[in-house]
Coordinates of C-alpha atoms in Angstrom, one line a residue:
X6 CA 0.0 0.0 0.0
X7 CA 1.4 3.4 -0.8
X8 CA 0.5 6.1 1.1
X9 CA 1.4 9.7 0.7
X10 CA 3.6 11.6 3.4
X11 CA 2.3 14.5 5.8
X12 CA 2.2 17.6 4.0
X13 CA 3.5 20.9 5.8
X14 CA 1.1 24.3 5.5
X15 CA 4.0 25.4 3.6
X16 CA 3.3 22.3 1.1
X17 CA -0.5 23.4 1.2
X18 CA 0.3 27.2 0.3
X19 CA 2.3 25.8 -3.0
X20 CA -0.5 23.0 -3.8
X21 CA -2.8 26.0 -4.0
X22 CA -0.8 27.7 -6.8
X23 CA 0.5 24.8 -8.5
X24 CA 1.2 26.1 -12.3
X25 CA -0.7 23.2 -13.6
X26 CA 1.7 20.3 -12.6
X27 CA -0.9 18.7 -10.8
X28 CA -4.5 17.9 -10.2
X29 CA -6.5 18.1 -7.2
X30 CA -8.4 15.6 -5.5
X31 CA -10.6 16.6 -2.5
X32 CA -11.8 14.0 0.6
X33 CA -15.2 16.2 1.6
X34 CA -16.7 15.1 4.8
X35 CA -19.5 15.9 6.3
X36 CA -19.8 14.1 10.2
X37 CA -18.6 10.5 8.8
X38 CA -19.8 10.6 5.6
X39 CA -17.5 11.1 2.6
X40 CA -18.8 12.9 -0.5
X41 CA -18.4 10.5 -3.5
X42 CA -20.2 10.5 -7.4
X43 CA -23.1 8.7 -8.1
X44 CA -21.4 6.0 -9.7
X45 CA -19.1 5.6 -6.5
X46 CA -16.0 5.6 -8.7
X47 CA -15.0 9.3 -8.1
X48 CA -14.4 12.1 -5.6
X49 CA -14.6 15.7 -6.7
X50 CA -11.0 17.6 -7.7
X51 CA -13.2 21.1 -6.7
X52 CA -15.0 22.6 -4.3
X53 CA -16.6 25.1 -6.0
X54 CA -19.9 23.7 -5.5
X55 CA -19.6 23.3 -1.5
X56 CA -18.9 25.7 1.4
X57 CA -16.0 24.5 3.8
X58 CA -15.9 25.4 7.3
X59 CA -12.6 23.7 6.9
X60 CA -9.5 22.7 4.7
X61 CA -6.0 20.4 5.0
X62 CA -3.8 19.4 2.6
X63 CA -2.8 16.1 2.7
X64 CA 0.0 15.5 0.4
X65 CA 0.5 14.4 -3.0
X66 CA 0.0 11.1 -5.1
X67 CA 1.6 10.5 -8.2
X68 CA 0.5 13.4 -10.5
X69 CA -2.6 14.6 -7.8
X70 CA -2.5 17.1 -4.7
X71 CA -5.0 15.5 -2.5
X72 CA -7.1 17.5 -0.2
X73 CA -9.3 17.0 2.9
X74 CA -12.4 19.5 4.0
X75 CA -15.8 19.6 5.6
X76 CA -18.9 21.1 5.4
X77 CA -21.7 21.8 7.7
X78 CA -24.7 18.8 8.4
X79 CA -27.4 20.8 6.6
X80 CA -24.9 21.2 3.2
X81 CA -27.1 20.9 -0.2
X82 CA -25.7 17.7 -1.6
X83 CA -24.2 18.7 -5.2
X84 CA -26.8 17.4 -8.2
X85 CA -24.8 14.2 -9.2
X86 CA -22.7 13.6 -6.2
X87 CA -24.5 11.5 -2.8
X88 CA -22.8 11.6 0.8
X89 CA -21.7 7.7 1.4
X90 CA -20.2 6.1 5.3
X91 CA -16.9 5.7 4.8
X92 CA -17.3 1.6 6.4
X93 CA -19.4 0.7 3.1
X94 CA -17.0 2.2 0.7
X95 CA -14.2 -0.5 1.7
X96 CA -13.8 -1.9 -1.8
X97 CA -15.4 0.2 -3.4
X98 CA -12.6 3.0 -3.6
X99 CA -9.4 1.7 -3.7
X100 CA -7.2 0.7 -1.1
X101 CA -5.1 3.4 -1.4
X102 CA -7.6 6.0 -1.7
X103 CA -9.5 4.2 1.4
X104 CA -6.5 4.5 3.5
X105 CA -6.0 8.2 2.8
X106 CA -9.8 8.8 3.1
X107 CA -9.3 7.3 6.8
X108 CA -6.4 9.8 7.0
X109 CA -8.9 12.9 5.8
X110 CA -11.0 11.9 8.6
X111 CA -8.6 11.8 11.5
X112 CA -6.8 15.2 10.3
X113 CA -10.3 17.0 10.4
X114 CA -11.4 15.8 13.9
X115 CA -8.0 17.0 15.0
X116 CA -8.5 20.3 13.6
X117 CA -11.8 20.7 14.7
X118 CA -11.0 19.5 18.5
X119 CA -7.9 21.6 18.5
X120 CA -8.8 24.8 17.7
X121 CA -8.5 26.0 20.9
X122 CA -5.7 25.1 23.8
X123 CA -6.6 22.5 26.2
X124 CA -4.2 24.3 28.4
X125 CA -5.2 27.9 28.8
X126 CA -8.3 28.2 26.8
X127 CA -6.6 30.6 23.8
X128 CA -7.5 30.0 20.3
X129 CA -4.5 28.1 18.4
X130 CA -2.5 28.4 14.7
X131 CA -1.4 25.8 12.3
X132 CA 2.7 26.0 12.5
X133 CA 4.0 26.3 9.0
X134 CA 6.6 23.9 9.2
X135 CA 4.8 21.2 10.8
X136 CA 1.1 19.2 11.3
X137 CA 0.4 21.0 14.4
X138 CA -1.5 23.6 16.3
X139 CA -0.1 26.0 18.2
X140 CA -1.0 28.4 21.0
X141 CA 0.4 31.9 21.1
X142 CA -0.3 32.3 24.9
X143 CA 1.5 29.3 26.1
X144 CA 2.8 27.7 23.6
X145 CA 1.2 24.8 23.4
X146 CA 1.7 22.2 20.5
X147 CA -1.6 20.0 19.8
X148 CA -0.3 17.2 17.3
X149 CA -2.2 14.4 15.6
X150 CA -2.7 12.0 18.4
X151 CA -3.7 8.5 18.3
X152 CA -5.1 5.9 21.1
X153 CA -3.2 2.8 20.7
X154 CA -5.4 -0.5 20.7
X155 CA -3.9 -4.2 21.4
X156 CA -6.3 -6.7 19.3
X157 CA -5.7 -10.6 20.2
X158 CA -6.3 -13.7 18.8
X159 CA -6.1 -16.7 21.6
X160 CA -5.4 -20.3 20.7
X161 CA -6.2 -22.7 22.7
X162 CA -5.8 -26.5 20.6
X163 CA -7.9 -25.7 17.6
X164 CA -9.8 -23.1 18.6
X165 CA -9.8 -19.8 18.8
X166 CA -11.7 -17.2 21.8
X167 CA -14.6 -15.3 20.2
X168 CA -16.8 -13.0 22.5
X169 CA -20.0 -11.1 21.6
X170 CA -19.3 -7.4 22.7
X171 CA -22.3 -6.3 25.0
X172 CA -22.9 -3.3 22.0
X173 CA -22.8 -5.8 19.3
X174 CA -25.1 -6.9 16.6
X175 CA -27.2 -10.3 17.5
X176 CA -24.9 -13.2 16.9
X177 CA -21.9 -11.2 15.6
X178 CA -18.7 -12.2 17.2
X179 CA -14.9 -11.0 17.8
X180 CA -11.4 -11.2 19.1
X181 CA -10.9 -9.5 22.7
X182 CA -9.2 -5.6 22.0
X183 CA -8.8 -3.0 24.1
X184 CA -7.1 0.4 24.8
X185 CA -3.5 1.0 25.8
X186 CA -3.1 2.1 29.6
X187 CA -0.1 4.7 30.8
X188 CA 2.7 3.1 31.7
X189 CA 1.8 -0.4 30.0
X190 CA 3.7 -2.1 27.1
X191 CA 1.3 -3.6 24.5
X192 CA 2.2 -7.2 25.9
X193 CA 1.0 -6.1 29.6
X194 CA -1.5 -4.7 28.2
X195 CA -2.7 -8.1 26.2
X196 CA -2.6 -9.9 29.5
X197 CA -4.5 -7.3 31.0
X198 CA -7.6 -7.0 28.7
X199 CA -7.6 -10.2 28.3
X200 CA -7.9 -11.4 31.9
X201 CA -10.1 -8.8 32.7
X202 CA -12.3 -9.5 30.0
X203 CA -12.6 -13.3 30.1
X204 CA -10.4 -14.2 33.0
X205 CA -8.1 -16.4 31.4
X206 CA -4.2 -16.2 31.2
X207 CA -2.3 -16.5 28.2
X208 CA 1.4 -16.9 27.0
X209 CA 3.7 -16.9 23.4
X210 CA 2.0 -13.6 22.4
X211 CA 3.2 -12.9 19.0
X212 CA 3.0 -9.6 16.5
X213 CA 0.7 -10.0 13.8
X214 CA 0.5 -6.5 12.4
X215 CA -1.2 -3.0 12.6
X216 CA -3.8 -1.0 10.7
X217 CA -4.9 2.8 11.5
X218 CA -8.7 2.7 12.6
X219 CA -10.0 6.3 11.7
X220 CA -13.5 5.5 13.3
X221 CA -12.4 5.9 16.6
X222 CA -9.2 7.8 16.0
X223 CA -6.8 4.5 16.7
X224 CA -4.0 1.9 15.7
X225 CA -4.5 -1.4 16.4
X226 CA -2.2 -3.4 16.9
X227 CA -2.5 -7.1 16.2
X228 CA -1.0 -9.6 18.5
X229 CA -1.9 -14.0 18.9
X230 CA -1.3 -15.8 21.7
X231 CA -2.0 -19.5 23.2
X232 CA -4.0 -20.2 26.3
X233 CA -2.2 -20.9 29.4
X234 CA -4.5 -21.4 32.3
X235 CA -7.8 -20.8 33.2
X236 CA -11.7 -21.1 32.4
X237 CA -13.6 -18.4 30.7
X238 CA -15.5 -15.7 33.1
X239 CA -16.6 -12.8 31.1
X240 CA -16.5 -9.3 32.5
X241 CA -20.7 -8.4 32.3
X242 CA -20.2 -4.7 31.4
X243 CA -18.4 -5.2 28.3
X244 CA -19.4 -9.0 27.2
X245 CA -22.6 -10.8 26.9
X246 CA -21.1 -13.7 25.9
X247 CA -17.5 -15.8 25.0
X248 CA -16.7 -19.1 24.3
X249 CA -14.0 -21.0 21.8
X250 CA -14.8 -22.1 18.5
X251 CA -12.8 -24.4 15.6
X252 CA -13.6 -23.5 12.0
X253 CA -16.9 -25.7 11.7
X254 CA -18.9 -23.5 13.6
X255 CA -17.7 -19.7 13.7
X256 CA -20.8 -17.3 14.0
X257 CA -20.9 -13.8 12.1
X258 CA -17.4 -12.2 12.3
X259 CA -16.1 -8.8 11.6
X260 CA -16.1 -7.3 8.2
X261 CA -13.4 -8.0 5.9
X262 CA -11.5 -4.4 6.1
X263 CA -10.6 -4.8 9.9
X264 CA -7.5 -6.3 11.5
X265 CA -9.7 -8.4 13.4
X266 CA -11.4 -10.1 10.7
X267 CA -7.3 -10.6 9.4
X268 CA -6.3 -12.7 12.9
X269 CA -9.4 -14.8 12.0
X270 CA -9.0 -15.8 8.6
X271 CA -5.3 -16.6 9.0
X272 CA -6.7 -18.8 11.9
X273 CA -8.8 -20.4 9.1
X274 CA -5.6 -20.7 6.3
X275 CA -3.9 -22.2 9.0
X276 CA -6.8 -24.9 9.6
X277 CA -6.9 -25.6 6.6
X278 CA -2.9 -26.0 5.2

């Protein structure tokens, strides 16, 4: 997957004038939805047509300067354009363009949280050499932050833990994740959500990977690990249910763009080798 690098506002000020060298393409959001064509093939390279309460640039892609805005909720949608969840366009766009669409979204819920200083209350500024904000009172520096998530898949023989989240669809099923503590290293951490979620203890945990989650502004980061002692005893706030399963009788897993559905199927590929 290629991805294009963080752009300065000095970047942005030169995209704007760019002596024809390039093309424009513009992620428009409004909330969570991303403006896309009727066809859902296309995203506008103007915004002549909209009003945006705000505006980042990105960076570049091959012969395109790529954009990110938003628009108020009550926004006329454009004759020929329709306003599309970003989760239903996985595979539709393409994978790079999904990636940086998940990129768009995380930069304007930056922007539109920082725009004051969680400090002292002053109103910020974008640094010119930098993705930041800035306060001129005290000089606080707001970057892009992220909330780093462990995800696990636990083995035990031929099985794999799935638990039903307690604000999950009927019947649909995952692997235990949860958010990184102060002070914890993503293995502690592992062993932590995963005893206090289903009270077991594991052991041999393993990287798998890692994959930017825009919806709630995180990165998970995928981890498997083998059973080492213990029954399962699900915490009641966050579970309703959790039990092992092999691959005869797996119930409705996640959807195919998420890391969790990943530790799953390579689970299956590994069943079936």
């Amino acid at each position: 997957m290629i991805i294009p690098p963080f752009a300065s506002p000095t970047d942005y000020t030169n995209a704007l004038n760019p002596q024809g060298e390039k093309e424009a393409c513009w992620f428009i959001f409004s909330g969570d939805q991303l403006l896309i064509n009727n066809d859902r093939k296309s995203l506008p390279n103007t915004t002549q047509f909209l009003q945006l309460k705000r505006k980042i640039y990105i960076g570049n892609l091959g012969n395109q300067h790529l954009f990110t805005g938003e628009v108020d909720a009550q926004e006329q949608t454009p004759q020929g354009w329709l306003w599309s969840n970003l989760r239903t366009l996985y595979g539709v766009l393409s994978e790079e363009y999904y990636a940086i669409a998940g990129r768009a979204m995380q930069l304007l819920s930056w922007d539109r949280t920082h725009k004051y200083c969680g400090s002292c209350g002053n109103e910020t500024f974008i640094r010119e050499t930098e993705r930041c904000r800035e306060c001129p009172a005290c000089a606080y520096l707001a970057y892009p932050k992220l909330a780093p998530v462990v995800i696990v898949l636990i083995k035990r023989d031929n099985k794999i833990l799935l638990a039903h989240g307690s604000q999950f669809p009927e019947n649909f099923y995952s692997v235990i994740a949860g958010f990184v503590e102060p002070g914890e290293t993503l293995e502690q951490c592992v062993c932590r959500e995963v005893f206090e979620e289903v009270g077991i203890k594991v052991k041999n945990i393993r990287y798998f990977g890692s994959q930017p989650w825009p919806f709630s502004q995180s990165l998970m980061i995928a981890f498997t690990c083998d059973w080492e002692e213990g029954e399962i005893s699900i915490d009641p706030i966050e579970l309703t249910h959790a039990d092992w399963f092999d691959h005869t009788n797996l119930p409705q897993l996640p959807p195919r763009l998420s890391i969790s559905r990943m530790l799953i199927d390579s689970y299956l590929s590994d069943t079936q080798q």
